[in-house]
Structures are given as C-alpha cells and as structure tokens.
Amino acid sequence: MTDFGEIPEFSRDRKKLYKKIRSIYDDLEVFKTALASELPNHLSGTVQISNLGRDVNAPVYKVRHFRCKALKGKGSRSGIRVIYAYEQDKALVTLIEIYHKSKRENENRERILKYFT
C-alpha cells in the first residue's frame, strides 16, 4: 500500500490550476490510483530529475504524460506536469509541484531542495 502526501506549495499550485482546469482534483485521484498500481515502477512518460545534488534523500520524478478530462482531445499530452518524490523504503509518494508547461518550463529546484535535503 502506497501512501500519498503533499507539501503546502503543491496545494496552492493545484488550487491555481483548478481555476482554469476544473477536473484537476479528479484527474489527480486517477493519477494516484494509476501510480500506486505501478510502483515501484513508474508510469510511462515519467522521468527522473537529475543533477539535484548528492544531498537529495529521495529520487524525484517528473510526469510528462498526465491525462486531464477537462482538456478534451489531448489525452496524455495535456501539458500538465507533476513533480513527485518516491521514498520506496517508506512506500511514500510526496507530491511537490503541479503546473502547466505553458506557464513554466521546468520544475522549481529550490522547492525540491528545500524539502528533500
């Protein structure tokens, strides 16, 4: 059984995204269910974020293929990115960041380092 947590900034990111994408809460629940069934492997379209430094205590991943009901016709190419850390020994997934790629090009490395070093 995999537990899910999130940092406070993730909640704010999701709330902002909800103003434009009304299905985001439901989409995240579907994502969590799919991810939990795949772990310790990861969903397709997921890449590990490298060059975070040696002090990072959990591997951090970026999901590039995130399905969104509100963006019909896009499928998994919705443009939404989800950043999460997976601590396999604790069976814990921590959601770090969610954003649309048109608003931001890359993940917030400062945020990752703040919580995972």
mmCIF file of N, CA and C in Angstrom, residues 11-115:
data_model
loop_
_atom_site.group_PDB
_atom_site.id
_atom_site.type_symbol
_atom_site.label_atom_id
_atom_site.label_comp_id
_atom_site.label_asym_id
_atom_site.label_seq_id
_atom_site.Cartn_x
_atom_site.Cartn_y
_atom_site.Cartn_z
ATOM 1 N N SER A 11 -0.483 22.234 -2.754
ATOM 2 C CA SER A 11 -1.906 22.574 -2.585
ATOM 3 C C SER A 11 -2.231 23.903 -3.259
ATOM 4 N N ARG A 12 -1.349 24.865 -3.098
ATOM 5 C CA ARG A 12 -1.556 26.178 -3.734
ATOM 6 C C ARG A 12 -1.489 26.067 -5.258
ATOM 7 N N ASP A 13 -0.533 25.293 -5.756
ATOM 8 C CA ASP A 13 -0.417 25.086 -7.210
ATOM 9 C C ASP A 13 -1.703 24.478 -7.764
ATOM 10 N N ARG A 14 -2.219 23.462 -7.072
ATOM 11 C CA ARG A 14 -3.429 22.774 -7.528
ATOM 12 C C ARG A 14 -4.624 23.712 -7.513
ATOM 13 N N LYS A 15 -4.704 24.541 -6.487
ATOM 14 C CA LYS A 15 -5.813 25.494 -6.376
ATOM 15 C C LYS A 15 -5.790 26.484 -7.537
ATOM 16 N N LYS A 16 -4.612 26.987 -7.889
ATOM 17 C CA LYS A 16 -4.478 27.909 -9.023
ATOM 18 C C LYS A 16 -4.877 27.232 -10.326
ATOM 19 N N LEU A 17 -4.435 26.003 -10.512
ATOM 20 C CA LEU A 17 -4.746 25.260 -11.724
ATOM 21 C C LEU A 17 -6.239 24.962 -11.823
ATOM 22 N N TYR A 18 -6.888 24.772 -10.681
ATOM 23 C CA TYR A 18 -8.313 24.461 -10.641
ATOM 24 C C TYR A 18 -9.150 25.583 -11.250
ATOM 25 N N LYS A 19 -8.686 26.812 -11.145
ATOM 26 C CA LYS A 19 -9.425 27.947 -11.712
ATOM 27 C C LYS A 19 -9.572 27.809 -13.225
ATOM 28 N N LYS A 20 -8.599 27.167 -13.879
ATOM 29 C CA LYS A 20 -8.641 27.005 -15.325
ATOM 30 C C LYS A 20 -9.033 25.589 -15.747
ATOM 31 N N ILE A 21 -8.694 24.623 -14.920
ATOM 32 C CA ILE A 21 -8.948 23.217 -15.255
ATOM 33 C C ILE A 21 -9.777 22.600 -14.136
ATOM 34 N N ARG A 22 -11.067 22.566 -14.327
ATOM 35 C CA ARG A 22 -11.995 22.149 -13.271
ATOM 36 C C ARG A 22 -11.913 20.677 -12.887
ATOM 37 N N SER A 23 -11.349 19.860 -13.729
ATOM 38 C CA SER A 23 -11.296 18.425 -13.419
ATOM 39 C C SER A 23 -10.000 18.019 -12.709
ATOM 40 N N ILE A 24 -9.173 18.984 -12.322
ATOM 41 C CA ILE A 24 -7.832 18.665 -11.823
ATOM 42 C C ILE A 24 -7.852 17.794 -10.562
ATOM 43 N N TYR A 25 -8.809 17.998 -9.667
ATOM 44 C CA TYR A 25 -8.873 17.185 -8.453
ATOM 45 C C TYR A 25 -9.174 15.724 -8.806
ATOM 46 N N ASP A 26 -10.140 15.507 -9.686
ATOM 47 C CA ASP A 26 -10.470 14.146 -10.125
ATOM 48 C C ASP A 26 -9.309 13.532 -10.894
ATOM 49 N N ASP A 27 -8.672 14.325 -11.737
ATOM 50 C CA ASP A 27 -7.545 13.834 -12.524
ATOM 51 C C ASP A 27 -6.396 13.379 -11.618
ATOM 52 N N LEU A 28 -6.172 14.111 -10.547
ATOM 53 C CA LEU A 28 -5.109 13.732 -9.605
ATOM 54 C C LEU A 28 -5.435 12.424 -8.901
ATOM 55 N N GLU A 29 -6.697 12.202 -8.572
ATOM 56 C CA GLU A 29 -7.085 10.943 -7.934
ATOM 57 C C GLU A 29 -6.855 9.769 -8.878
ATOM 58 N N VAL A 30 -7.187 9.944 -10.146
ATOM 59 C CA VAL A 30 -6.939 8.898 -11.147
ATOM 60 C C VAL A 30 -5.436 8.660 -11.264
ATOM 61 N N PHE A 31 -4.667 9.736 -11.286
ATOM 62 C CA PHE A 31 -3.208 9.635 -11.361
ATOM 63 C C PHE A 31 -2.657 8.856 -10.166
ATOM 64 N N LYS A 32 -3.114 9.183 -8.963
ATOM 65 C CA LYS A 32 -2.630 8.500 -7.756
ATOM 66 C C LYS A 32 -2.923 7.001 -7.818
ATOM 67 N N THR A 33 -4.121 6.652 -8.247
ATOM 68 C CA THR A 33 -4.503 5.248 -8.348
ATOM 69 C C THR A 33 -3.611 4.521 -9.357
ATOM 70 N N ALA A 34 -3.396 5.140 -10.505
ATOM 71 C CA ALA A 34 -2.550 4.539 -11.542
ATOM 72 C C ALA A 34 -1.112 4.399 -11.059
ATOM 73 N N LEU A 35 -0.591 5.425 -10.410
ATOM 74 C CA LEU A 35 0.786 5.393 -9.921
ATOM 75 C C LEU A 35 0.950 4.325 -8.847
ATOM 76 N N ALA A 36 0.010 4.248 -7.916
ATOM 77 C CA ALA A 36 0.093 3.258 -6.841
ATOM 78 C C ALA A 36 0.102 1.837 -7.396
ATOM 79 N N SER A 37 -0.622 1.594 -8.479
ATOM 80 C CA SER A 37 -0.654 0.246 -9.055
ATOM 81 C C SER A 37 0.638 -0.093 -9.803
ATOM 82 N N GLU A 38 1.393 0.910 -10.234
ATOM 83 C CA GLU A 38 2.627 0.686 -10.990
ATOM 84 C C GLU A 38 3.885 0.622 -10.127
ATOM 85 N N LEU A 39 3.885 1.279 -8.978
ATOM 86 C CA LEU A 39 5.096 1.353 -8.156
ATOM 87 C C LEU A 39 5.550 -0.035 -7.757
ATOM 88 N N PRO A 40 6.832 -0.306 -7.660
ATOM 89 C CA PRO A 40 7.982 0.591 -7.691
ATOM 90 C C PRO A 40 8.391 1.031 -9.096
ATOM 91 N N ASN A 41 7.733 0.514 -10.134
ATOM 92 C CA ASN A 41 7.974 1.049 -11.480
ATOM 93 C C ASN A 41 7.216 2.361 -11.593
ATOM 94 N N HIS A 42 7.399 3.064 -12.667
ATOM 95 C CA HIS A 42 6.730 4.352 -12.821
ATOM 96 C C HIS A 42 5.896 4.352 -14.089
ATOM 97 N N LEU A 43 4.966 5.271 -14.170
ATOM 98 C CA LEU A 43 4.090 5.381 -15.321
ATOM 99 C C LEU A 43 4.885 5.795 -16.554
ATOM 100 N N SER A 44 4.375 5.476 -17.728
ATOM 101 C CA SER A 44 5.066 5.903 -18.942
ATOM 102 C C SER A 44 5.029 7.426 -19.011
ATOM 103 N N GLY A 45 6.043 7.985 -19.586
ATOM 104 C CA GLY A 45 6.128 9.440 -19.658
ATOM 105 C C GLY A 45 6.683 10.060 -18.394
ATOM 106 N N THR A 46 7.263 9.240 -17.523
ATOM 107 C CA THR A 46 7.846 9.723 -16.274
ATOM 108 C C THR A 46 9.359 9.643 -16.379
ATOM 109 N N VAL A 47 10.029 10.720 -15.981
ATOM 110 C CA VAL A 47 11.494 10.739 -15.997
ATOM 111 C C VAL A 47 12.010 11.173 -14.634
ATOM 112 N N GLN A 48 13.158 10.624 -14.265
ATOM 113 C CA GLN A 48 13.780 11.040 -13.013
ATOM 114 C C GLN A 48 14.518 12.346 -13.250
ATOM 115 N N ILE A 49 14.382 13.277 -12.320
ATOM 116 C CA ILE A 49 15.062 14.568 -12.425
ATOM 117 C C ILE A 49 16.483 14.386 -11.916
ATOM 118 N N SER A 50 17.448 14.733 -12.759
ATOM 119 C CA SER A 50 18.850 14.538 -12.403
ATOM 120 C C SER A 50 19.488 15.870 -12.016
ATOM 121 N N ASN A 51 20.726 15.778 -11.605
ATOM 122 C CA ASN A 51 21.549 16.937 -11.230
ATOM 123 C C ASN A 51 20.960 17.745 -10.079
ATOM 124 N N LEU A 52 20.357 17.052 -9.108
ATOM 125 C CA LEU A 52 19.843 17.745 -7.922
ATOM 126 C C LEU A 52 20.891 17.796 -6.822
ATOM 127 N N GLY A 53 21.940 17.040 -6.972
ATOM 128 C CA GLY A 53 22.996 17.009 -5.966
ATOM 129 C C GLY A 53 22.918 15.745 -5.135
ATOM 130 N N ARG A 54 23.977 15.489 -4.404
ATOM 131 C CA ARG A 54 24.054 14.270 -3.590
ATOM 132 C C ARG A 54 23.229 14.341 -2.315
ATOM 133 N N ASP A 55 22.893 15.531 -1.882
ATOM 134 C CA ASP A 55 22.201 15.688 -0.605
ATOM 135 C C ASP A 55 20.716 15.350 -0.676
ATOM 136 N N VAL A 56 20.184 15.188 -1.867
ATOM 137 C CA VAL A 56 18.764 14.878 -2.019
ATOM 138 C C VAL A 56 18.535 13.443 -1.545
ATOM 139 N N ASN A 57 17.617 13.279 -0.581
ATOM 140 C CA ASN A 57 17.461 11.978 0.070
ATOM 141 C C ASN A 57 16.375 11.089 -0.523
ATOM 142 N N ALA A 58 15.747 11.487 -1.618
ATOM 143 C CA ALA A 58 14.745 10.650 -2.289
ATOM 144 C C ALA A 58 14.772 10.971 -3.779
ATOM 145 N N PRO A 59 14.613 9.961 -4.621
ATOM 146 C CA PRO A 59 14.566 10.253 -6.056
ATOM 147 C C PRO A 59 13.323 11.065 -6.401
ATOM 148 N N VAL A 60 13.492 12.040 -7.285
ATOM 149 C CA VAL A 60 12.403 12.941 -7.661
ATOM 150 C C VAL A 60 12.099 12.719 -9.137
ATOM 151 N N TYR A 61 10.799 12.675 -9.462
ATOM 152 C CA TYR A 61 10.353 12.355 -10.807
ATOM 153 C C TYR A 61 9.438 13.436 -11.367
ATOM 154 N N LYS A 62 9.459 13.540 -12.696
ATOM 155 C CA LYS A 62 8.559 14.451 -13.410
ATOM 156 C C LYS A 62 7.663 13.615 -14.313
ATOM 157 N N VAL A 63 6.347 13.818 -14.198
ATOM 158 C CA VAL A 63 5.382 13.130 -15.051
ATOM 159 C C VAL A 63 5.059 14.060 -16.207
ATOM 160 N N ARG A 64 5.345 13.609 -17.413
ATOM 161 C CA ARG A 64 5.075 14.415 -18.599
ATOM 162 C C ARG A 64 3.763 14.030 -19.272
ATOM 163 N N HIS A 65 3.310 12.807 -19.037
ATOM 164 C CA HIS A 65 2.063 12.343 -19.652
ATOM 165 C C HIS A 65 0.987 12.265 -18.573
ATOM 166 N N PHE A 66 0.305 13.358 -18.366
ATOM 167 C CA PHE A 66 -0.741 13.449 -17.347
ATOM 168 C C PHE A 66 -2.070 13.642 -18.058
ATOM 169 N N ARG A 67 -2.986 12.708 -17.877
ATOM 170 C CA ARG A 67 -4.295 12.791 -18.534
ATOM 171 C C ARG A 67 -5.198 13.764 -17.793
ATOM 172 N N CYS A 68 -5.930 14.551 -18.575
ATOM 173 C CA CYS A 68 -6.804 15.566 -17.999
ATOM 174 C C CYS A 68 -8.143 15.557 -18.728
ATOM 175 N N LYS A 69 -9.223 15.295 -18.000
ATOM 176 C CA LYS A 69 -10.565 15.222 -18.601
ATOM 177 C C LYS A 69 -11.006 16.556 -19.192
ATOM 178 N N ALA A 70 -10.650 17.656 -18.557
ATOM 179 C CA ALA A 70 -11.107 18.982 -18.988
ATOM 180 C C ALA A 70 -10.486 19.404 -20.315
ATOM 181 N N LEU A 71 -9.337 18.859 -20.637
ATOM 182 C CA LEU A 71 -8.658 19.201 -21.889
ATOM 183 C C LEU A 71 -8.937 18.099 -22.907
ATOM 184 N N LYS A 72 -10.144 18.074 -23.410
ATOM 185 C CA LYS A 72 -10.584 17.005 -24.317
ATOM 186 C C LYS A 72 -9.754 16.986 -25.597
ATOM 187 N N GLY A 73 -9.515 15.780 -26.072
ATOM 188 C CA GLY A 73 -8.767 15.615 -27.312
ATOM 189 C C GLY A 73 -7.257 15.624 -27.135
ATOM 190 N N LYS A 74 -6.793 15.919 -25.941
ATOM 191 C CA LYS A 74 -5.353 15.977 -25.694
ATOM 192 C C LYS A 74 -4.818 14.652 -25.160
ATOM 193 N N GLY A 75 -5.643 13.893 -24.461
ATOM 194 C CA GLY A 75 -5.183 12.636 -23.866
ATOM 195 C C GLY A 75 -4.094 12.895 -22.857
ATOM 196 N N SER A 76 -3.021 12.117 -22.958
ATOM 197 C CA SER A 76 -1.923 12.263 -22.002
ATOM 198 C C SER A 76 -0.997 13.421 -22.362
ATOM 199 N N ARG A 77 -1.283 14.110 -23.438
ATOM 200 C CA ARG A 77 -0.454 15.257 -23.848
ATOM 201 C C ARG A 77 -1.130 16.574 -23.465
ATOM 202 N N SER A 78 -1.573 16.622 -22.231
ATOM 203 C CA SER A 78 -2.312 17.787 -21.750
ATOM 204 C C SER A 78 -1.410 18.984 -21.465
ATOM 205 N N GLY A 79 -0.114 18.734 -21.289
ATOM 206 C CA GLY A 79 0.808 19.825 -20.957
ATOM 207 C C GLY A 79 0.969 20.016 -19.473
ATOM 208 N N ILE A 80 0.249 19.244 -18.673
ATOM 209 C CA ILE A 80 0.366 19.361 -17.221
ATOM 210 C C ILE A 80 1.545 18.517 -16.755
ATOM 211 N N ARG A 81 2.315 19.069 -15.854
ATOM 212 C CA ARG A 81 3.468 18.380 -15.286
ATOM 213 C C ARG A 81 3.239 18.183 -13.789
ATOM 214 N N VAL A 82 3.590 17.005 -13.304
ATOM 215 C CA VAL A 82 3.510 16.705 -11.875
ATOM 216 C C VAL A 82 4.902 16.266 -11.431
ATOM 217 N N ILE A 83 5.377 16.877 -10.357
ATOM 218 C CA ILE A 83 6.676 16.531 -9.794
ATOM 219 C C ILE A 83 6.415 15.829 -8.459
ATOM 220 N N TYR A 84 7.057 14.666 -8.269
ATOM 221 C CA TYR A 84 6.872 13.951 -7.002
ATOM 222 C C TYR A 84 8.155 13.239 -6.604
ATOM 223 N N ALA A 85 8.263 12.956 -5.317
ATOM 224 C CA ALA A 85 9.379 12.170 -4.784
ATOM 225 C C ALA A 85 8.819 10.840 -4.317
ATOM 226 N N TYR A 86 9.577 9.776 -4.528
ATOM 227 C CA TYR A 86 9.136 8.447 -4.106
ATOM 228 C C TYR A 86 10.171 7.838 -3.174
ATOM 229 N N GLU A 87 9.773 7.640 -1.924
ATOM 230 C CA GLU A 87 10.632 7.003 -0.929
ATOM 231 C C GLU A 87 10.184 5.551 -0.821
ATOM 232 N N GLN A 88 10.907 4.671 -1.496
ATOM 233 C CA GLN A 88 10.495 3.283 -1.616
ATOM 234 C C GLN A 88 10.478 2.568 -0.270
ATOM 235 N N ASP A 89 11.451 2.841 0.602
ATOM 236 C CA ASP A 89 11.502 2.156 1.892
ATOM 237 C C ASP A 89 10.306 2.499 2.781
ATOM 238 N N LYS A 90 9.738 3.681 2.614
ATOM 239 C CA LYS A 90 8.563 4.102 3.393
ATOM 240 C C LYS A 90 7.266 3.908 2.617
ATOM 241 N N ALA A 91 7.363 3.519 1.348
ATOM 242 C CA ALA A 91 6.198 3.418 0.449
ATOM 243 C C ALA A 91 5.409 4.727 0.469
ATOM 244 N N LEU A 92 6.140 5.844 0.291
ATOM 245 C CA LEU A 92 5.546 7.173 0.373
ATOM 246 C C LEU A 92 5.841 7.968 -0.895
ATOM 247 N N VAL A 93 4.779 8.516 -1.479
ATOM 248 C CA VAL A 93 4.903 9.424 -2.613
ATOM 249 C C VAL A 93 4.539 10.811 -2.100
ATOM 250 N N THR A 94 5.447 11.758 -2.270
ATOM 251 C CA THR A 94 5.186 13.136 -1.862
ATOM 252 C C THR A 94 5.041 13.989 -3.111
ATOM 253 N N LEU A 95 3.862 14.587 -3.271
ATOM 254 C CA LEU A 95 3.608 15.463 -4.413
ATOM 255 C C LEU A 95 4.235 16.819 -4.126
ATOM 256 N N ILE A 96 5.056 17.287 -5.040
ATOM 257 C CA ILE A 96 5.840 18.502 -4.816
ATOM 258 C C ILE A 96 5.295 19.681 -5.607
ATOM 259 N N GLU A 97 4.943 19.438 -6.866
ATOM 260 C CA GLU A 97 4.585 20.557 -7.729
ATOM 261 C C GLU A 97 3.678 20.080 -8.857
ATOM 262 N N ILE A 98 2.738 20.932 -9.255
ATOM 263 C CA ILE A 98 1.907 20.677 -10.430
ATOM 264 C C ILE A 98 1.773 22.003 -11.173
ATOM 265 N N TYR A 99 1.970 21.953 -12.482
ATOM 266 C CA TYR A 99 1.897 23.172 -13.280
ATOM 267 C C TYR A 99 1.625 22.817 -14.732
ATOM 268 N N HIS A 100 1.239 23.826 -15.508
ATOM 269 C CA HIS A 100 1.073 23.647 -16.947
ATOM 270 C C HIS A 100 2.344 24.144 -17.616
ATOM 271 N N LYS A 101 2.815 23.403 -18.592
ATOM 272 C CA LYS A 101 4.104 23.742 -19.206
ATOM 273 C C LYS A 101 4.107 25.085 -19.929
ATOM 274 N N SER A 102 2.925 25.626 -20.239
ATOM 275 C CA SER A 102 2.895 26.944 -20.879
ATOM 276 C C SER A 102 3.201 28.056 -19.874
ATOM 277 N N LYS A 103 3.021 27.767 -18.594
ATOM 278 C CA LYS A 103 3.273 28.771 -17.548
ATOM 279 C C LYS A 103 4.703 28.717 -17.023
ATOM 280 N N ARG A 104 5.292 27.531 -17.048
ATOM 281 C CA ARG A 104 6.631 27.355 -16.504
ATOM 282 C C ARG A 104 7.322 26.254 -17.288
ATOM 283 N N GLU A 105 8.585 26.441 -17.589
ATOM 284 C CA GLU A 105 9.281 25.471 -18.427
ATOM 285 C C GLU A 105 9.806 24.284 -17.628
ATOM 286 N N ASN A 106 10.355 24.546 -16.449
ATOM 287 C CA ASN A 106 10.967 23.483 -15.649
ATOM 288 C C ASN A 106 10.473 23.515 -14.216
ATOM 289 N N GLU A 107 10.804 22.428 -13.510
ATOM 290 C CA GLU A 107 10.444 22.295 -12.105
ATOM 291 C C GLU A 107 11.180 23.317 -11.246
ATOM 292 N N ASN A 108 10.642 23.572 -10.086
ATOM 293 C CA ASN A 108 11.234 24.507 -9.135
ATOM 294 C C ASN A 108 12.254 23.737 -8.290
ATOM 295 N N ARG A 109 13.502 23.795 -8.684
ATOM 296 C CA ARG A 109 14.553 23.036 -7.997
ATOM 297 C C ARG A 109 14.759 23.517 -6.566
ATOM 298 N N GLU A 110 14.569 24.797 -6.329
ATOM 299 C CA GLU A 110 14.714 25.325 -4.965
ATOM 300 C C GLU A 110 13.706 24.666 -4.030
ATOM 301 N N ARG A 111 12.492 24.482 -4.517
ATOM 302 C CA ARG A 111 11.451 23.842 -3.713
ATOM 303 C C ARG A 111 11.840 22.379 -3.407
ATOM 304 N N ILE A 112 12.334 21.691 -4.397
ATOM 305 C CA ILE A 112 12.741 20.294 -4.201
ATOM 306 C C ILE A 112 13.845 20.207 -3.150
ATOM 307 N N LEU A 113 14.844 21.050 -3.284
ATOM 308 C CA LEU A 113 15.957 21.035 -2.356
ATOM 309 C C LEU A 113 15.526 21.452 -0.941
ATOM 310 N N LYS A 114 14.570 22.346 -0.845
ATOM 311 C CA LYS A 114 14.076 22.802 0.458
ATOM 312 C C LYS A 114 13.494 21.633 1.264
ATOM 313 N N TYR A 115 12.768 20.741 0.598
ATOM 314 C CA TYR A 115 12.090 19.666 1.303
ATOM 315 C C TYR A 115 12.835 18.337 1.325
#
